Amino acid sequence: KLKTEMTAEDFAEKFNAALPKGIRINNARVVTGKAKPLQAVINRAEYEAEITGGGLASMPAKVDELLKAENIEFVRHNPKKGDKTINLRSGIESLHWRGDETSGRLRMSLIFGASGSVKPTEVVKYLTGDAGDCVIVRTGLFVVDEKGKRKLP
């Protein structure tokens, strides 16, 4: 909430003046009333994992196997709450592997839901046995409507 009223255009102009070079607000709008928080609206996240270390020759087959499965049990370890078994497959919209036996990139579209979400490290750990030799970057957050149409929040 702003201390003083201003138009969306004025807000974007003033905010852009304070942002570092290369980062810009392209569009702004006034939200009135009881708007839902972004975390309640966003239901997809996209990630790209750069995986290295070898032993990746079977990655295409593992990705296919995971996507064809209806249920993949995965144990999520939490030292405070204890272990919890989750269905890894239910939180994955899509996976795309591009690489060879020594390194590659895994693109993931993961589903956020009321019952929680799958972590990208869990997907990588399931596929490789270890999430240690990778760098994961979130590349997008989206809202997918009931018809499957994807849009920015």
PDB file of C-alpha atoms in Angstrom:
ATOM      1  CA  LYS A   1       0.000   0.000   0.000  1.00  0.00           C
ATOM      2  CA  LEU A   2       1.335   3.409  -0.978  1.00  0.00           C
ATOM      3  CA  LYS A   3       1.438   6.363   1.413  1.00  0.00           C
ATOM      4  CA  THR A   4       0.137   8.716  -1.265  1.00  0.00           C
ATOM      5  CA  GLU A   5      -2.113   8.063  -4.236  1.00  0.00           C
ATOM      6  CA  MET A   6      -0.542   7.991  -7.696  1.00  0.00           C
ATOM      7  CA  THR A   7      -1.367   6.639 -11.114  1.00  0.00           C
ATOM      8  CA  ALA A   8       0.063   3.332 -12.272  1.00  0.00           C
ATOM      9  CA  GLU A   9       2.086   5.207 -14.889  1.00  0.00           C
ATOM     10  CA  ASP A  10       3.616   7.527 -12.257  1.00  0.00           C
ATOM     11  CA  PHE A  11       4.431   4.553 -10.068  1.00  0.00           C
ATOM     12  CA  ALA A  12       6.197   2.730 -12.919  1.00  0.00           C
ATOM     13  CA  GLU A  13       8.138   5.873 -13.875  1.00  0.00           C
ATOM     14  CA  LYS A  14       9.347   6.533 -10.307  1.00  0.00           C
ATOM     15  CA  PHE A  15      10.148   2.880  -9.655  1.00  0.00           C
ATOM     16  CA  ASN A  16      12.064   2.567 -12.942  1.00  0.00           C
ATOM     17  CA  ALA A  17      14.181   5.586 -11.960  1.00  0.00           C
ATOM     18  CA  ALA A  18      15.346   3.671  -8.857  1.00  0.00           C
ATOM     19  CA  LEU A  19      15.916   0.273 -10.503  1.00  0.00           C
ATOM     20  CA  PRO A  20      19.353  -0.898 -11.629  1.00  0.00           C
ATOM     21  CA  LYS A  21      20.241  -0.798 -15.315  1.00  0.00           C
ATOM     22  CA  GLY A  22      18.631  -3.653 -17.255  1.00  0.00           C
ATOM     23  CA  ILE A  23      15.630  -4.063 -14.943  1.00  0.00           C
ATOM     24  CA  ARG A  24      12.442  -2.236 -15.927  1.00  0.00           C
ATOM     25  CA  ILE A  25       8.754  -2.205 -15.116  1.00  0.00           C
ATOM     26  CA  ASN A  26       6.953  -2.549 -18.439  1.00  0.00           C
ATOM     27  CA  ASN A  27       3.409  -2.410 -17.166  1.00  0.00           C
ATOM     28  CA  ALA A  28       1.721  -1.396 -13.916  1.00  0.00           C
ATOM     29  CA  ARG A  29      -1.870  -1.334 -12.769  1.00  0.00           C
ATOM     30  CA  VAL A  30      -3.798  -0.256  -9.705  1.00  0.00           C
ATOM     31  CA  VAL A  31      -5.211  -3.103  -7.645  1.00  0.00           C
ATOM     32  CA  THR A  32      -8.196  -2.193  -5.508  1.00  0.00           C
ATOM     33  CA  GLY A  33     -10.354  -4.099  -3.104  1.00  0.00           C
ATOM     34  CA  LYS A  34      -9.380  -7.485  -1.797  1.00  0.00           C
ATOM     35  CA  ALA A  35      -6.914  -8.782  -4.342  1.00  0.00           C
ATOM     36  CA  LYS A  36      -5.518 -12.234  -3.687  1.00  0.00           C
ATOM     37  CA  PRO A  37      -1.834 -12.375  -2.763  1.00  0.00           C
ATOM     38  CA  LEU A  38       0.411 -13.467  -5.650  1.00  0.00           C
ATOM     39  CA  GLN A  39       1.314 -16.743  -3.910  1.00  0.00           C
ATOM     40  CA  ALA A  40      -2.390 -17.650  -3.858  1.00  0.00           C
ATOM     41  CA  VAL A  41      -2.733 -17.015  -7.606  1.00  0.00           C
ATOM     42  CA  ILE A  42       0.501 -18.457  -9.006  1.00  0.00           C
ATOM     43  CA  ASN A  43       0.131 -22.184  -9.705  1.00  0.00           C
ATOM     44  CA  ARG A  44       3.110 -22.971 -11.972  1.00  0.00           C
ATOM     45  CA  ALA A  45       6.835 -22.418 -11.681  1.00  0.00           C
ATOM     46  CA  GLU A  46       9.437 -23.143 -14.317  1.00  0.00           C
ATOM     47  CA  TYR A  47      13.020 -24.063 -13.525  1.00  0.00           C
ATOM     48  CA  GLU A  48      16.148 -24.981 -15.420  1.00  0.00           C
ATOM     49  CA  ALA A  49      18.732 -27.226 -13.806  1.00  0.00           C
ATOM     50  CA  GLU A  50      22.259 -27.455 -15.169  1.00  0.00           C
ATOM     51  CA  ILE A  51      23.467 -30.918 -14.181  1.00  0.00           C
ATOM     52  CA  THR A  52      27.083 -32.077 -14.406  1.00  0.00           C
ATOM     53  CA  GLY A  53      29.179 -34.914 -13.068  1.00  0.00           C
ATOM     54  CA  GLY A  54      28.651 -37.768 -15.479  1.00  0.00           C
ATOM     55  CA  GLY A  55      26.479 -40.855 -15.320  1.00  0.00           C
ATOM     56  CA  LEU A  56      23.688 -39.118 -17.227  1.00  0.00           C
ATOM     57  CA  ALA A  57      23.421 -41.418 -20.260  1.00  0.00           C
ATOM     58  CA  SER A  58      20.149 -42.877 -18.961  1.00  0.00           C
ATOM     59  CA  MET A  59      18.581 -39.475 -18.246  1.00  0.00           C
ATOM     60  CA  PRO A  60      16.245 -39.455 -21.312  1.00  0.00           C
ATOM     61  CA  ALA A  61      14.820 -42.855 -20.300  1.00  0.00           C
ATOM     62  CA  LYS A  62      14.450 -41.780 -16.656  1.00  0.00           C
ATOM     63  CA  VAL A  63      12.588 -38.612 -17.669  1.00  0.00           C
ATOM     64  CA  ASP A  64      10.247 -40.638 -19.932  1.00  0.00           C
ATOM     65  CA  GLU A  65       9.646 -43.189 -17.172  1.00  0.00           C
ATOM     66  CA  LEU A  66       8.822 -40.473 -14.646  1.00  0.00           C
ATOM     67  CA  LEU A  67       6.410 -38.720 -17.010  1.00  0.00           C
ATOM     68  CA  LYS A  68       4.601 -41.963 -17.896  1.00  0.00           C
ATOM     69  CA  ALA A  69       4.085 -42.942 -14.254  1.00  0.00           C
ATOM     70  CA  GLU A  70       0.899 -42.065 -12.381  1.00  0.00           C
ATOM     71  CA  ASN A  71       2.491 -42.152  -8.960  1.00  0.00           C
ATOM     72  CA  ILE A  72       6.121 -41.707  -7.897  1.00  0.00           C
ATOM     73  CA  GLU A  73       6.653 -42.010  -4.161  1.00  0.00           C
ATOM     74  CA  PHE A  74       9.424 -39.781  -2.868  1.00  0.00           C
ATOM     75  CA  VAL A  75      10.477 -39.361   0.759  1.00  0.00           C
ATOM     76  CA  ARG A  76      10.907 -35.720   1.750  1.00  0.00           C
ATOM     77  CA  HIS A  77      13.273 -35.440   4.717  1.00  0.00           C
ATOM     78  CA  ASN A  78      12.658 -32.735   7.320  1.00  0.00           C
ATOM     79  CA  PRO A  79      14.703 -32.821  10.532  1.00  0.00           C
ATOM     80  CA  LYS A  80      12.039 -30.908  12.505  1.00  0.00           C
ATOM     81  CA  LYS A  81       8.832 -32.470  11.146  1.00  0.00           C
ATOM     82  CA  GLY A  82      10.144 -35.908  10.236  1.00  0.00           C
ATOM     83  CA  ASP A  83       9.966 -37.756   6.931  1.00  0.00           C
ATOM     84  CA  LYS A  84       6.951 -37.414   4.647  1.00  0.00           C
ATOM     85  CA  THR A  85       6.163 -39.467   1.556  1.00  0.00           C
ATOM     86  CA  ILE A  86       4.854 -37.396  -1.351  1.00  0.00           C
ATOM     87  CA  ASN A  87       3.680 -38.213  -4.870  1.00  0.00           C
ATOM     88  CA  LEU A  88       6.420 -36.557  -6.898  1.00  0.00           C
ATOM     89  CA  ARG A  89       4.610 -37.132 -10.214  1.00  0.00           C
ATOM     90  CA  SER A  90       1.502 -35.165  -9.214  1.00  0.00           C
ATOM     91  CA  GLY A  91       3.552 -31.978  -8.938  1.00  0.00           C
ATOM     92  CA  ILE A  92       5.201 -32.183 -12.365  1.00  0.00           C
ATOM     93  CA  GLU A  93       3.554 -30.653 -15.427  1.00  0.00           C
ATOM     94  CA  SER A  94       6.456 -31.227 -17.830  1.00  0.00           C
ATOM     95  CA  LEU A  95      10.141 -32.150 -18.040  1.00  0.00           C
ATOM     96  CA  HIS A  96      12.550 -31.666 -20.952  1.00  0.00           C
ATOM     97  CA  TRP A  97      16.117 -33.030 -20.970  1.00  0.00           C
ATOM     98  CA  ARG A  98      18.834 -31.788 -23.289  1.00  0.00           C
ATOM     99  CA  GLY A  99      22.298 -33.206 -22.737  1.00  0.00           C
ATOM    100  CA  ASP A 100      24.691 -36.134 -22.940  1.00  0.00           C
ATOM    101  CA  GLU A 101      26.259 -38.628 -20.522  1.00  0.00           C
ATOM    102  CA  THR A 102      28.383 -35.987 -18.750  1.00  0.00           C
ATOM    103  CA  SER A 103      26.187 -32.891 -18.499  1.00  0.00           C
ATOM    104  CA  GLY A 104      22.941 -31.319 -19.573  1.00  0.00           C
ATOM    105  CA  ARG A 105      19.963 -29.118 -18.783  1.00  0.00           C
ATOM    106  CA  LEU A 106      16.637 -30.197 -17.352  1.00  0.00           C
ATOM    107  CA  ARG A 107      13.695 -27.825 -17.847  1.00  0.00           C
ATOM    108  CA  MET A 108      10.865 -28.358 -15.380  1.00  0.00           C
ATOM    109  CA  SER A 109       7.361 -26.962 -15.124  1.00  0.00           C
ATOM    110  CA  LEU A 110       6.112 -27.693 -11.615  1.00  0.00           C
ATOM    111  CA  ILE A 111       2.595 -27.354 -10.228  1.00  0.00           C
ATOM    112  CA  PHE A 112       1.794 -25.341  -7.104  1.00  0.00           C
ATOM    113  CA  GLY A 113      -1.343 -26.396  -5.290  1.00  0.00           C
ATOM    114  CA  ALA A 114      -3.261 -26.114  -2.061  1.00  0.00           C
ATOM    115  CA  SER A 115      -1.715 -29.397  -0.947  1.00  0.00           C
ATOM    116  CA  GLY A 116       1.831 -28.146  -1.541  1.00  0.00           C
ATOM    117  CA  SER A 117       4.350 -28.357  -4.311  1.00  0.00           C
ATOM    118  CA  VAL A 118       7.263 -30.418  -5.527  1.00  0.00           C
ATOM    119  CA  LYS A 119      10.705 -28.871  -5.138  1.00  0.00           C
ATOM    120  CA  PRO A 120      12.992 -28.802  -8.179  1.00  0.00           C
ATOM    121  CA  THR A 121      15.787 -30.341  -6.086  1.00  0.00           C
ATOM    122  CA  GLU A 122      13.513 -33.315  -5.391  1.00  0.00           C
ATOM    123  CA  VAL A 123      12.979 -33.920  -9.113  1.00  0.00           C
ATOM    124  CA  VAL A 124      16.726 -33.747  -9.799  1.00  0.00           C
ATOM    125  CA  LYS A 125      17.499 -35.995  -6.821  1.00  0.00           C
ATOM    126  CA  TYR A 126      14.961 -38.573  -7.992  1.00  0.00           C
ATOM    127  CA  LEU A 127      16.376 -38.606 -11.522  1.00  0.00           C
ATOM    128  CA  THR A 128      20.090 -38.533 -10.647  1.00  0.00           C
ATOM    129  CA  GLY A 129      20.247 -39.937  -7.119  1.00  0.00           C
ATOM    130  CA  ASP A 130      21.820 -36.681  -5.912  1.00  0.00           C
ATOM    131  CA  ALA A 131      21.020 -32.994  -6.344  1.00  0.00           C
ATOM    132  CA  GLY A 132      24.536 -31.891  -5.387  1.00  0.00           C
ATOM    133  CA  ASP A 133      26.100 -31.440  -8.844  1.00  0.00           C
ATOM    134  CA  CYS A 134      23.586 -29.007 -10.264  1.00  0.00           C
ATOM    135  CA  VAL A 135      22.622 -25.364 -10.393  1.00  0.00           C
ATOM    136  CA  ILE A 136      18.894 -24.656 -10.459  1.00  0.00           C
ATOM    137  CA  VAL A 137      17.427 -21.349 -11.637  1.00  0.00           C
ATOM    138  CA  ARG A 138      13.750 -20.426 -11.514  1.00  0.00           C
ATOM    139  CA  THR A 139      12.930 -19.050 -14.958  1.00  0.00           C
ATOM    140  CA  GLY A 140       9.262 -18.131 -14.557  1.00  0.00           C
ATOM    141  CA  LEU A 141       6.110 -17.963 -12.457  1.00  0.00           C
ATOM    142  CA  PHE A 142       2.725 -18.355 -14.115  1.00  0.00           C
ATOM    143  CA  VAL A 143      -0.999 -18.648 -13.622  1.00  0.00           C
ATOM    144  CA  VAL A 144      -2.632 -21.503 -15.531  1.00  0.00           C
ATOM    145  CA  ASP A 145      -6.416 -21.289 -15.750  1.00  0.00           C
ATOM    146  CA  GLU A 146      -8.886 -24.186 -15.805  1.00  0.00           C
ATOM    147  CA  LYS A 147      -8.626 -24.332 -19.617  1.00  0.00           C
ATOM    148  CA  GLY A 148      -4.852 -24.755 -19.421  1.00  0.00           C
ATOM    149  CA  LYS A 149      -4.056 -21.263 -20.688  1.00  0.00           C
ATOM    150  CA  ARG A 150      -0.796 -19.962 -19.246  1.00  0.00           C
ATOM    151  CA  LYS A 151      -0.379 -16.269 -18.426  1.00  0.00           C
ATOM    152  CA  LEU A 152       1.873 -14.057 -16.349  1.00  0.00           C
ATOM    153  CA  PRO A 153       0.609 -13.153 -12.868  1.00  0.00           C
TER     154      PRO A 153
END
